[in-house]
C-alpha cells in the first residue's frame, strides 16, 4: 500500500503537483501539533528550504495547546541579556534541575538542552516575539526566566506569523488519526480534517503533539476514579493520541506514566483551559483541610515556589480529590487572589457551612491549630519562626492564629499541567524505536518527549525550554533530511 | 462628585479581576500596573482605568481567555464601553448628556444650523474678492469674532468642566513633574505602542499605522489651531488683515496642519474599514466616524478655501468651512474629542500614582 521504504520517497516532479503546491499531500516535513515545539520545528525546517505542513488538532482561535497559557522560558545566559538579569550558567541550571528531579534525568541530554537554551530568546525575538520584565510577584524569576510580552498566546501569534511569512502551511482542526510505520520509518499519516480524511506522505515527521493529560480515560489507568476529579489546566486537545500511536507503532517509551506536573487550583476552575488565573497561592498562609475537616500536610514546609508543585498530588490523594484552604482576614491579604471570589463568613462554623464542611470538625481543627501556634516574627519571604507545637501534622512556618473575622475559605482541587510519559529521543531529537534502533524520519519535541529530561519534579519555564530546544533540533533534523534528498 | 455605577461596569470589573489574577499583559500599557495597584474597582477607579486604556488591542489578541474561551474576555471592548459612559455622566450642562449617544444627528444638525447662520450673515456671493479684508467682505469681522469666540469658549469650558468632574471622583493635586510626564505620554501615545512600538491594529498583525495616523491628525489639528492663533494676533495686535500671503506664517501653519489632518483622518478611516471588529465595542464606533469625517471635512474645506480664495467659489466655501468649524466647536463637549482631555487627565493621575520619582 505504501511506496515508502526505509527513508524518504523521491521528490515528486512539478507536473504531479496539486494546484496548491507540493505541501498539500507530500510535504517534505509534516509537523504534528501547533504549540511552541511544533512551530519552532516548522520555522527551522522551512528556513532550511523544506516545504512544511503543520497539522494542528485545535481550531485557529484555540491553537497552540498548552503554549497558549505559558508566560516564560528558562534560559542560560553568560551575561545580562534583554530582560534577563545577572548570569545563569550551565552548572547552576544543572544543579537546579538535579534538585527538582532528584536525579531522575539524563545528564547528557539535560546539559545539551541547558546550553542550547541560551539561543532561544534570540530565536524567538527573530520571529517577532517581544519580552517583558518579570511579572509583578515573580521577581525571584527575573534572573533565570525570560517572560513573553502578553504571554504564550502573543508568542504563538508571532511565531505563526513568521511561519506564514516563510510559507509554512497550517491546517487547523486536523488531528492525526493514524500513523503507518514501516521498517523504522513513518510512511503515511492520516489527518481527520473538516473536509474529511486526508493522507499525508511526508519525507520526515516531527511529533510535537503535547502530553496526554486531557485524556481522562488514559489518566484513569493510573489514577483510577480520582482522575475524574482532576482539572486540566491547559488545552483539551492534549489527548495523547499521537503518543499512543507512536508507542503502539514501535517507538520506545520514556518516563513514568504516573508522573505529571500538578498543582493546587481554585476548585471552581473550569474543567479545561482555565490557565494561570485559577492558581491559588494561599496554602502557606492558611491551613488546608480535607472533606472531613482535617489537616493532612504541613502547609508551611518550605517556600511556596519550592512546594507549590507537590500540592496537586497531595490533594489528588485526599478523598474526593478536594481540599479547602482556610485563613482569616489579615492573612488573606498576603497572597494574590485567584480569579474567583473568596468565600467568607463571620465565624468558623458559618464558614464551614458555606463551604459544605462539618462545622464541628472544622471548628475543632481550627481550635487545635490555634492553640498550637507559637508566636514568632512573621515574614512571608523567608523561613520564619512562626510554627505550631504539639500537632501530629505540624505547620512549620508562617503559622499564625486564625482569629480575625471575616474568615476566608477557598476550595482546592488538583490541576494537571502536563504528563511526563513520552517517546525516547536522542540528542538530535530523533526518536528511538523499541528495538534500540533510531527511527529513520521521525523526530519528537516538547511535552511528548519531556520525560527524557524530567523524570519527576519541575523547574519553572523548563517546559518551554525543552519545547524550543527540541523543536529547533527536530526541525533541523527533519528539514536537513528533506533538503539533502532534494539535492540528490 | 464621585463617579456612579453604570451598566457597563460589572463586565469591565469581571475582566479586570481575571486580568489581575493573570497579569500576562503587564508590559503592554499603563492599565495593568494601575490595575495591580488595586484589588477592588469602585466606579471612579474603573473610569480612570478605562480612560487610561488606549484601545491598542494588544491585550485582546494576547488573551488566552478571549472568545471562544468560556470566559469570553474582551478587555478593550469592556473598557471602551466604560470610557464612553464615564464621559456621558460628566457632561456639562447635564441636560445635554444624551447627545453623546447620537453623534451623527447632533453634528449634522449643528453644522447645518451654522451653515444657515453663515448664509444669513454673508453677502457678496457670486463675485471674487481679493486683497486685505476679502473674507470680511463676505462675513463681517465682528460677526466672525462673535461666532468663533462664543462657540470656542463654550467648548473649552464644557470640556474642562467634564474633565474636572471626572477628576474629582479620585481627587488629589498633580505636581509639575506629573503633568510633564503625562504630556510626554500623550504626545508619544506611548500606550499605543506596548509591543515594541506597534499595536495589533487594524488586525492581529502589529503595525505602527494607528499611532502614525493619529500623530498626523492630532499634530495637524494643533498646527491648524496655531495658525488660527497667529492669525488672531496678526489681525488684532498687528492690524494685518487676512487673507495673508501664501508664505506667511498663518497660511503655512494652516496648510501644513490641513494636509496632515486630511492624511491622518483618511488614514484612520481606512484603518477603521480594515479593522477586526472583535475587540471593538460597536456602539462606540459612530462617534469615531463622525469626528474623523468632521475633521477631514474641516481640513479639506480649509485647503479648498486656500486654493480658491481669489475666485467666486470663495464665499460659499467660506460659509461651509465656517459652519463645519463652528459645528465642531459646539459638538466637541458631547463627542469623541472628549477622549483627549479625559485621557490626558488619566495620564496625569497615572503619573501621580506611580510617583514623581519615575517622572
Ligand atoms: C497553565 C499553564 C501554564 C504554563 N506555564 C508555563 C510557563 O510559563 N513556562 C513553561 O516553560 N511552561 C509552562 N507550562 C508548560 C508548557 O505549556 C509546556 O511545557 C509547553 O508549552 C509545551 O509545548 P508543546 O509544544 O510541547 O505542547 P503544546 O503547547 O501543548 O502543544 C501541543 C499541540 O499538539 C496539538 N495536538 C494534540 N493532539 C494532536 C493530534 N492528534 N493531531 C494534531 N495535533 C495535536 C495540540 O492541539 C497542541 O497544539 C504551562 C502549562 C500550563 C497548562
Ligand atoms: C491628550 C491627547 C490625545 C490622546 C492621549 C489621544 C489618544 C487617542 C487614542 C489612544 C485613540 C485610539 C483609541 C480610541 O479610538 O479611543 C484616539 C483616537 C482618536 N483621536 Fe485622539 N488623542 C488625543 C488628542 C486628539 C486630538 C487633538 C485629536 C484631533 C483633533 C484626536 C482625534 C482622534 C480621533 C478622530 C480618533 C478616532 C480614531 C479612530 O477611531 O481610528 N485625538 N486618540
Ligand atoms: S487580557 Fe487576558 S492574557 Fe492579558 S492579562 Fe488579562 S486575562 Fe491575562
Ligand atoms: S487595549 Fe491596549 S491600552 Fe487598552 S488595556 Fe489592552 S493593552 Fe492596554
Coordinates of N, CA, C and O in Angstrom, one line a residue, chain A residues 91-174:
Chain A
X91 N 26.2 25.2 35.1 CA 26.3 24.4 36.3 C 25.2 24.7 37.3 O 24.6 23.8 37.9
X92 N 24.9 26.0 37.4 CA 23.8 26.3 38.3 C 22.4 25.8 37.8 O 21.6 25.3 38.6
X93 N 22.2 26.0 36.5 CA 21.0 25.5 35.9 C 20.9 24.0 36.1 O 19.8 23.4 36.5
X94 N 22.0 23.3 35.9 CA 22.0 21.8 36.0 C 21.7 21.4 37.5 O 20.9 20.5 37.8
X95 N 22.3 22.2 38.4 CA 22.1 21.9 39.9 C 20.6 22.1 40.2 O 20.0 21.3 40.9
X96 N 20.0 23.2 39.6 CA 18.6 23.4 39.9 C 17.8 22.2 39.4 O 16.8 21.7 40.0
X97 N 18.1 21.7 38.2 CA 17.4 20.6 37.6 C 17.5 19.3 38.4 O 16.6 18.6 38.6
X98 N 18.8 19.1 38.8 CA 19.1 17.9 39.6 C 18.3 17.9 40.8 O 17.7 16.9 41.2
X99 N 18.2 19.1 41.5 CA 17.4 19.1 42.7 C 16.0 18.8 42.5 O 15.4 18.0 43.3
X100 N 15.3 19.4 41.5 CA 13.9 19.1 41.4 C 13.6 17.7 40.9 O 12.5 17.1 41.2
X101 N 14.5 17.1 40.1 CA 14.2 15.8 39.6 C 14.7 14.7 40.5 O 14.5 13.5 40.2
X102 N 15.4 15.1 41.5 CA 16.1 14.1 42.4 C 16.9 13.1 41.6 O 16.9 11.9 41.8
X103 N 17.6 13.7 40.6 CA 18.4 12.8 39.8 C 17.8 12.0 38.7 O 18.4 11.4 37.9
X104 N 16.4 12.1 38.6 CA 15.8 11.3 37.6 C 15.7 12.1 36.3 O 14.7 12.7 35.9
X105 N 16.9 12.2 35.7 CA 17.1 13.0 34.4 C 18.2 12.3 33.6 O 18.8 11.4 34.1
X106 N 18.5 12.8 32.4 CA 19.5 12.3 31.6 C 20.6 13.4 31.5 O 20.3 14.4 30.8
X107 N 21.7 13.2 32.1 CA 22.6 14.4 32.2 C 23.1 14.9 30.9 O 23.1 16.1 30.6
X108 N 23.4 14.0 29.9 CA 23.9 14.5 28.6 C 22.8 15.3 27.9 O 23.1 16.4 27.4
X109 N 21.6 14.7 27.9 CA 20.5 15.4 27.2 C 20.2 16.7 27.9 O 20.0 17.8 27.3
X110 N 20.2 16.7 29.3 CA 19.8 17.8 30.0 C 20.9 19.0 29.8 O 20.5 20.1 29.6
X111 N 22.1 18.6 29.9 CA 23.2 19.7 29.7 C 23.1 20.2 28.3 O 23.3 21.4 28.1
X112 N 22.9 19.3 27.3 CA 22.7 19.8 25.9 C 21.6 20.8 25.9 O 21.7 21.9 25.3
X113 N 20.5 20.5 26.5 CA 19.3 21.4 26.5 C 19.6 22.7 27.1 O 19.2 23.8 26.6
X114 N 20.3 22.6 28.3 CA 20.6 23.8 29.0 C 21.5 24.8 28.1 O 21.2 26.0 28.0
X115 N 22.5 24.2 27.5 CA 23.4 25.0 26.7 C 22.6 25.6 25.5 O 22.8 26.8 25.2
X116 N 21.8 24.8 24.9 CA 21.0 25.3 23.7 C 20.0 26.3 24.2 O 19.5 27.2 23.3
X117 N 19.6 26.3 25.4 CA 18.6 27.3 25.9 C 19.1 28.7 25.7 O 18.3 29.7 25.6
X118 N 20.4 28.9 25.7 CA 21.0 30.2 25.5 C 20.6 30.9 24.2 O 20.6 32.1 24.1
X119 N 20.2 30.1 23.2 CA 19.9 30.7 21.9 C 18.4 30.9 21.7 O 18.0 31.4 20.7
X120 N 17.6 30.5 22.7 CA 16.1 30.6 22.5 C 15.5 32.0 22.4 O 14.7 32.3 21.6
X121 N 16.0 32.9 23.3 CA 15.5 34.2 23.3 C 15.7 34.9 22.0 O 14.8 35.5 21.4
X122 N 16.9 34.8 21.5 CA 17.2 35.5 20.2 C 16.4 34.8 19.0 O 16.0 35.5 18.1
X123 N 16.3 33.5 19.1 CA 15.5 32.8 18.1 C 14.1 33.3 18.1 O 13.5 33.7 17.0
X124 N 13.5 33.4 19.2 CA 12.1 33.9 19.3 C 12.0 35.4 19.0 O 11.1 35.8 18.3
X125 N 12.9 36.2 19.4 CA 12.9 37.6 19.1 C 13.0 37.7 17.6 O 12.3 38.6 17.0
X126 N 13.8 36.9 16.9 CA 13.9 36.9 15.5 C 12.6 36.6 14.8 O 12.4 36.9 13.6
X127 N 11.7 35.9 15.5 CA 10.4 35.6 15.0 C 9.4 36.6 15.3 O 8.2 36.5 15.1
X128 N 9.8 37.7 16.0 CA 8.9 38.8 16.3 C 8.3 38.7 17.7 O 7.3 39.5 18.1
X129 N 8.8 37.8 18.6 CA 8.3 37.7 20.0 C 8.9 38.8 20.8 O 10.1 39.0 20.7
X130 N 8.1 39.5 21.6 CA 8.7 40.5 22.5 C 8.7 40.0 23.9 O 7.9 39.1 24.3
X131 N 9.7 40.5 24.7 CA 9.8 40.0 26.0 C 9.5 41.2 27.0 O 9.6 42.4 26.6
X132 N 9.1 40.9 28.2 CA 8.9 41.9 29.2 C 9.6 41.6 30.5 O 9.9 40.4 30.7
X133 N 9.8 42.6 31.4 CA 10.4 42.3 32.7 C 9.6 41.3 33.4 O 8.4 41.2 33.2
X134 N 10.2 40.5 34.3 CA 9.4 39.5 35.1 C 8.2 40.1 35.7 O 8.3 41.3 36.2
X135 N 7.1 39.4 35.7 CA 5.8 40.0 36.2 C 5.9 40.3 37.6 O 6.6 39.7 38.4
X136 N 5.0 41.2 38.1 CA 4.9 41.6 39.5 C 4.7 40.3 40.2 O 3.8 39.5 39.8
X137 N 5.4 40.1 41.3 CA 5.2 38.9 42.1 C 6.0 37.8 41.7 O 6.0 36.7 42.3
X138 N 6.8 37.9 40.7 CA 7.7 36.8 40.2 C 9.2 37.3 40.2 O 9.9 36.8 39.4
X139 N 9.5 38.3 41.0 CA 10.8 38.9 41.0 C 11.9 37.8 41.1 O 13.0 37.9 40.5
X140 N 11.6 36.7 41.8 CA 12.6 35.6 42.0 C 13.0 35.0 40.7 O 14.0 34.3 40.6
X141 N 12.2 35.2 39.6 CA 12.5 34.6 38.4 C 13.2 35.5 37.4 O 13.4 35.2 36.2
X142 N 13.4 36.8 37.8 CA 13.9 37.8 36.8 C 15.3 37.4 36.3 O 15.6 37.8 35.2
X143 N 16.0 36.7 37.0 CA 17.4 36.3 36.6 C 17.3 35.1 35.6 O 18.1 35.1 34.6
X144 N 16.5 34.2 35.9 CA 16.5 32.9 35.2 C 15.6 32.8 34.0 O 15.8 32.0 33.1
X145 N 14.5 33.5 34.1 CA 13.4 33.3 33.2 C 13.0 34.5 32.3 O 12.9 35.6 32.8
X146 N 12.9 34.3 31.0 CA 12.5 35.4 30.1 C 11.0 35.3 29.9 O 10.5 34.3 29.5
X147 N 10.3 36.4 30.2 CA 8.9 36.5 30.1 C 8.4 37.0 28.8 O 8.9 38.0 28.3
X148 N 7.4 36.4 28.2 CA 6.9 36.8 26.9 C 5.9 37.9 27.1 O 5.0 37.8 27.9
X149 N 6.1 39.0 26.4 CA 5.1 40.1 26.5 C 3.8 39.6 26.0 O 3.6 39.1 24.9
X150 N 2.8 39.7 26.9 CA 1.4 39.2 26.5 C 1.2 37.7 26.7 O 0.2 37.2 26.5
X151 N 2.3 37.0 27.1 CA 2.2 35.6 27.4 C 2.2 34.7 26.2 O 2.6 35.2 25.1
X152 N 1.9 33.4 26.4 CA 2.1 32.4 25.3 C 1.3 32.6 24.1 O 1.7 32.3 23.0
X153 N 0.1 33.2 24.2 CA -0.7 33.4 23.0 C -0.1 34.5 22.1 O -0.1 34.3 20.9
X154 N 0.4 35.5 22.7 CA 1.1 36.5 21.9 C 2.3 35.9 21.3 O 2.6 36.2 20.1
X155 N 3.0 35.1 22.0 CA 4.2 34.4 21.4 C 3.7 33.5 20.2 O 4.4 33.6 19.1
X156 N 2.7 32.8 20.4 CA 2.2 32.0 19.3 C 1.8 32.8 18.1 O 2.1 32.5 16.9
X157 N 1.1 34.0 18.3 CA 0.7 34.8 17.2 C 1.9 35.2 16.4 O 1.9 35.2 15.2
X158 N 3.0 35.5 17.1 CA 4.2 36.0 16.4 C 4.9 34.8 15.7 O 5.3 35.0 14.5
X159 N 5.0 33.7 16.3 CA 5.7 32.6 15.6 C 4.9 32.0 14.4 O 5.4 31.6 13.4
X160 N 3.5 32.0 14.6 CA 2.7 31.6 13.4 C 2.8 32.6 12.3 O 2.8 32.2 11.1
X161 N 2.9 33.9 12.6 CA 3.1 34.9 11.5 C 4.5 34.6 10.8 O 4.5 34.7 9.6
X162 N 5.5 34.4 11.6 CA 6.8 34.1 11.0 C 6.7 32.9 10.1 O 7.2 32.8 9.0
X163 N 6.1 31.8 10.6 CA 5.9 30.6 9.8 C 5.1 30.9 8.5 O 5.5 30.4 7.5
X164 N 4.1 31.7 8.7 CA 3.3 32.0 7.5 C 4.1 32.8 6.4 O 4.0 32.5 5.3
X165 N 4.9 33.8 6.9 CA 5.8 34.5 6.0 C 6.7 33.6 5.2 O 7.1 33.9 4.1
X166 N 7.2 32.5 5.9 CA 8.1 31.6 5.3 C 7.4 30.6 4.4 O 8.1 29.7 3.8
X167 N 6.1 30.6 4.4 CA 5.4 29.6 3.5 C 5.0 28.3 4.2 O 4.6 27.4 3.5
X168 N 5.1 28.2 5.5 CA 4.6 27.0 6.2 C 3.1 27.0 6.0 O 2.4 28.0 6.2
X169 N 2.5 25.8 5.6 CA 1.1 25.7 5.5 C 0.6 25.1 6.9 O 1.2 24.2 7.4
X170 N -0.5 25.7 7.4 CA -1.1 25.2 8.7 C -2.5 24.7 8.4 O -3.3 25.4 7.8
X171 N -2.7 23.5 8.8 CA -4.1 23.0 8.7 C -4.7 22.9 10.2 O -4.2 22.1 11.0
X172 N -5.7 23.7 10.4 CA -6.4 23.6 11.7 C -7.4 22.5 11.8 O -7.8 22.0 10.7
X173 N -7.9 22.3 13.0 CA -8.9 21.2 13.2 C -8.6 20.0 12.4 O -9.5 19.4 11.8
X174 N -7.3 19.6 12.4 CA -6.9 18.4 11.7 C -6.1 17.5 12.5 O -4.9 17.4 12.3

